[in-house]
Amino acid sequence: MSATLAAKYPLLDQEARTALRAAEPNRFHYQAQGGAYLNLRGLALAPLPEIDEARIANLCRVVRGLLFAAVDGAQSGHPGGSSSKAEQVVTLLASGALGFDAWNPKAAGRDRVVWSAGHCSPLFHALLALVYQTLRRNGDSLTGDDARMAVYPEDLARFRKWGGPSGHVESHYALADTSTGSSGHGISAGLGFAALHRSSGLATRAFVIAGDAETEEGMTYEARNLASNLGMENLVVTLDYNGFGIDGPIFEVMPAPYINHWFAFGWNVIEADGHNPRELAYAYRLATEGFGPGRPTVVIAHTRKGTGYGRLEGTGDSHGTPLPHAEYVDAMRQLGFPIPGVKGEVANDIAVVTEALGESDIAYLTTRLRAAAALVVPEEDLVERMRTALAGRPIRDYTAIQRPDALPAELVFPEGEVVATRKASEAWFAWAMKNTAFFYVGAGDLMKSILTGKAENVYGILSRTNELGRGIRFGIAEQNMAMMSCAIAQDTLPGGFRPMTAFASYGVFTCMMANSIRMTLIDNSVNPKANAFFIVLAAHDGPETGEDGPTHHGLFWMSLFIAYPGIKVYKPLDANEAVEMLFHAVSRRQPVVFSVVRPGVPVLRRGEGVPPAREAVNGAYVFRAFRDNGKPKLVLAISGGQVMANTLEILGDIEASHDVKILAVTSPQLFEELRRDNPAKAAAIFPDEERQFVVALHNGWRGFLYPFLLPGDHAERCFGMDDFSRSGSPKEIYHHAAFDPAGIREKILSACGAGAFACAPKGLITSEGRTHSNN
């Protein structure tokens, strides 16, 4: 056929192409194969009795008034996308599609909500203020620890100030199940929640509130692709299609038509007027009641960015630019709020807006909140559903995993043999998979190399036909792999069961996952109840991928993760240490980046002064003690199994002139922690007086071993901002970090008085009024 065609149509000629188009037009047309499609815009829809459009319109007016006032008070924030999404979120709450209990916001049976547009915190907090003002007017409120989940109108006067409502969405609040702010991460997080619940036999839905410019982010491509391929029908994205990013129209960046960016991936697509509650309510109900079954659904809500926000309405500038105060006052009065409008006294404006909530508004919203709460299935029923779906699996989570007193044979590697540490992680993951029903494992199209397949195959690969699988084929999509896996680990299933995840790539590629990991560490910090435990497997560490060249050498990746609070890098020297350190990681319940190597390295022989492999969990241990032979002392701090093996080969040469102690280093961070928490034990391993003798050897970034070369009191003399902060003005943040002038003075004086290091000049007056003298 092709030969005949070539003979008949010389297609490099325009006339030939024209002739072919006339003869066989189908050759020039491709029929897109997407999901189901429905356009509701302008359709004469029958009213829904539960959707009081007049009441919703007033509730949206109040929400806009609250969010505009919050932004004016902070002179900071994101009014544009917040205002354009008002009808979407209020209607979603009232629609009967979302399962949410305002009286028990973190109920196990709730639907999960992800604010992928995490910058829309003015809207988020205004919505919470609407909900909890309604409850308060009814004599209800959240108390105790739960009070932290609520926001009230008066709180908005401290928006973006220290201790006030957060600058981006944080998961300790109601109606938020992960902390967001980095654009494009939320669809992956929503996919993680949807996959977790469906694979546990539950019908929980994940709703993602997103903006159109987010789909420029490559991670969303990865998430849209996998969500469709998995047939994740319990995932719904409500998308604010306002046409603008921060810098201008989205079509300066991405091709039109916009719908192709979803339909081409096989998603169900419903288009609606994003300011029309009737169309939105239909869209959400259809999305959750089987429209286009077997696929995720996006509701593309056509909106106007910055709706009601004065001259910035309909512009990209409304994204993060507060109106000048006088223009804000005019915009508020255009909304029908006769605010006092005194600059710096926004609390009075908020009070006026709150008064616009009439009794009929309160009654209507209360009714719809009760309806949303009724959709939340009791926890005990959900636990029973899980037990039924996962019959035959151990219904326990990773917190029940303990190191057996006698390790099973598959987790013990013969001393003296040459074994790649990736073989140890392979064996441990498979063992753990059989000991908990809530462990998920995957790799970035590197399963055969990194060796995650044995664990993945215990319950099979998650798919349309194996909805209960625990292995995940992410493909070459490290960003989505990390965010999706981290979201799974953040959640708590009914019964209090906590999932854990392990996701793997080569160490050199882990930098591509770093922001998803950072966002999850922030979530762990702001919401400890959601503390996620996960293992990032940094495979093929070191230069052992030598033939591939520097693009694949895992030399420097750990520098990034050492800088992040809330996560530690583990680098076992051999296979038995890898097993011990994996058990240790689980017992600590703190995320780790876990180094393993491709080639075999010697399994170290223990005994005769070499401690058991379990000592690796201290971060460092004495592999070889001084001989006290009178020769000059030398301490070799060694990280990396092959480095240890190479050093042992030439040790006799070094010992000819030195008394050598070998310090095996598996995690400088763990050892620094040991120095803080158990200084006596740390000193028995590596006393400060030996630092002067250290030579450090690491098959990668030399800074990994700096803690063994620095002075023993370096932690008392080096100050930084070591933890994630909170929303606030720069001045407030400097103050709470003790980096304001007074705090810096205290730090300097505390260092000068730390003992061996004395720096204060004679006669310096300390903050306590005492004279500090060097005498």
PDB file of C-alpha atoms in Angstrom, residues 26 41 69 250 287 342 363 386 476 483 562 677 747-748:
ATOM      1  CA  ASN A  26      -9.212  10.772   6.883  1.00  0.00           C
ATOM      2  CA  ARG A  41     -21.705  26.129  29.950  1.00  0.00           C
ATOM      3  CA  ALA A  69      -9.812  42.360  53.879  1.00  0.00           C
ATOM      4  CA  ILE A 250      -0.976  31.008  30.086  1.00  0.00           C
ATOM      5  CA  ALA A 287     -17.922  13.672  38.633  1.00  0.00           C
ATOM      6  CA  VAL A 342      -9.380  52.939  58.017  1.00  0.00           C
ATOM      7  CA  ALA A 363     -29.362  28.133  58.449  1.00  0.00           C
ATOM      8  CA  MET A 386     -10.413  -2.715  54.677  1.00  0.00           C
ATOM      9  CA  ILE A 476      10.560   8.103  34.308  1.00  0.00           C
ATOM     10  CA  MET A 483       5.138  13.699  45.761  1.00  0.00           C
ATOM     11  CA  ILE A 562      21.780  17.007  54.907  1.00  0.00           C
ATOM     12  CA  ASP A 677      21.558  12.891  73.477  1.00  0.00           C
ATOM     13  CA  LYS A 747      24.291  33.805  70.457  1.00  0.00           C
ATOM     14  CA  ILE A 748      27.653  35.512  70.362  1.00  0.00           C
TER      15      ILE A 748
END
